[in-house]
Amino acid sequence: MGGTGAFGRALAERLNALGREVVIGSRDASRAREIAAVIGVEGAANEDAAASADLVILAVRSNAALETARALAPVLGTTPLLCVASDLTFTDNGVLPGRESHSLAEAIQEIVDAPVAAGLQSLAAAHLTSSNPPEEDVLVCGDDDRAKGPALELAQRLIRGRAIDAGPLANARALEGMTAVILNVNRRYKIHAGLRLTGFK
Ligand SMILES: NC(=O)c1ccc[n+]([C@@H]2O[C@H](COP(=O)([O-])OP(=O)(O)OC[C@H]3O[C@@H](n4cnc5c(N)ncnc54)[C@H](OP(=O)(O)O)[C@@H]3O)[C@@H](O)[C@H]2O)c1
């Protein structure tokens, strides 16, 4: 879902290059098919894309994530969902976390019966489209291994660092908040910053 956007499209391109079967979802099936044809994958309306997937990646604009989750809930069933979105507030003083308590991913878990994982928030679309996988880690959290497992497996293929299990879904509060930190750093230093955790042997 959101495969017509900057992140979803870049992810679809990378996964296709890795030989994964990808269906781009959009609210507009013809837009999905148009962009999918350029990449060489399939495109469909969000509901149809979700119905045929093993893992649904929710990569819509963050302020549309809850609405999209509500629309998809009936077709998702128990298909795992990976939420990459972060609720953010853009101010004159910089980018701030958009929520004070629950993360977007936890709010989505309250809407859908499907198991939800959250992750990839710190992975820039620009890094997905570069020819070399980025030297960074990706954090994934979730309460249910049916979602966290496939999300970690997918994340590991996108980077040269580690796909790291960051614990329960409530930790999406930190991952989504970290997006605000990264966006401020990106603006300040004119870079696409990523994350790296130390201490692994
Ligand atoms: N950009 C990055 O580097 C990056 C990195 C990590 C995570 N993310 C996360 O990935 C998500 C997508 O980011 P993006 O930069 O790709 O955003 P984007 O280009 O603005 O939008 C992605 C897609 O959201 C869908 N959308 C927009 N308004 C909608 C609505 N009202 N209802 C349902 N769908 C709507 C659109 O798909 P259709 O119009 O085709 O339905 C659009 O193509 C965000 O949640 C962001 O936090 C982004």
Coordinates of C-alpha atoms and ligand atoms in Angstrom, one line a residue, residues 1-9 25-28 31-32 46 58-65 67-68 84-88 104 119-126 179 192, ligand 1:
M1 CA 0.0 0.0 0.0
G2 CA 1.4 3.3 -0.9
G3 CA 3.6 1.7 -3.6
T4 CA 3.1 4.7 -5.8
G5 CA 4.9 6.9 -3.2
A6 CA 8.6 7.6 -2.8
F7 CA 9.2 4.9 -0.2
G8 CA 6.8 2.2 -1.5
R9 CA 8.1 2.5 -5.0
G25 CA -1.1 -1.2 -4.1
S26 CA -2.8 2.2 -4.6
R27 CA -6.2 3.6 -4.0
D28 CA -6.3 3.9 -7.8
R31 CA -2.0 4.4 -11.1
A32 CA -0.7 1.3 -9.4
N46 CA -4.9 -1.7 -2.3
L58 CA 1.8 -0.2 4.8
A59 CA 3.8 2.6 3.2
V60 CA 1.1 5.2 2.7
R61 CA 1.5 8.8 3.9
S62 CA 1.4 8.7 7.6
N63 CA -1.7 10.8 8.0
A64 CA -3.5 8.2 5.8
A65 CA -2.2 5.1 7.7
E67 CA -7.8 5.2 7.4
T68 CA -6.0 2.7 5.1
V84 CA 6.8 1.8 8.1
A85 CA 5.0 5.0 8.9
S86 CA 5.8 7.6 11.6
D87 CA 3.4 10.2 12.9
L88 CA 5.3 13.5 12.8
L104 CA 0.8 4.7 14.9
G119 CA 10.1 -1.0 11.3
L120 CA 12.2 0.5 8.5
Q121 CA 11.2 4.0 9.6
S122 CA 14.9 5.1 9.5
L123 CA 15.7 3.6 6.1
A124 CA 15.6 6.4 3.5
A125 CA 13.9 5.8 0.2
A126 CA 17.0 7.3 -1.4
T179 CA 12.2 9.4 12.5
H192 CA 20.2 10.9 4.5
Ligands
LIG1 N1 10.4 8.6 2.2 C1 11.2 7.9 3.0 O1 12.4 8.0 2.9 C2 10.6 7.0 4.1 C3 11.5 6.2 4.8 C4 11.0 5.4 5.8 C5 9.6 5.3 6.0 N2 8.8 6.2 5.3 C6 7.3 6.1 5.5 O2 6.7 5.6 4.4 C7 5.4 6.2 4.2 C8 5.4 6.7 2.8 O3 6.3 7.8 2.6 P1 6.5 8.5 1.2 O4 7.6 9.4 1.3 O5 6.6 7.4 0.2 O6 5.1 9.3 1.1 P2 4.3 9.8 -0.1 O7 5.1 9.7 -1.4 O8 3.8 11.2 0.2 O9 3.0 8.9 -0.1 C9 2.9 7.5 -0.2 C10 1.5 7.1 -0.7 O10 0.5 7.4 0.2 C11 -0.8 7.2 -0.4 N3 -1.7 8.2 0.1 C12 -1.6 9.5 0.1 N4 -2.7 10.1 0.7 C13 -3.5 9.1 1.0 C14 -4.8 9.0 1.6 N5 -5.5 10.0 1.9 N6 -5.3 7.7 1.8 C15 -4.6 6.6 1.4 N7 -3.4 6.7 0.8 C16 -2.9 7.9 0.6 C17 -0.5 7.5 -1.9 O11 -0.8 6.4 -2.6 P3 -2.1 6.4 -3.7 O12 -2.5 7.8 -3.9 O13 -1.5 5.7 -4.9 O14 -3.1 5.6 -3.0 C18 1.0 7.8 -2.0 O15 1.6 7.4 -3.1 C19 5.3 7.3 5.2 O16 4.4 6.8 6.2 C20 6.7 7.5 5.7 O17 6.7 7.9 7.1 C21 9.2 7.0 4.3

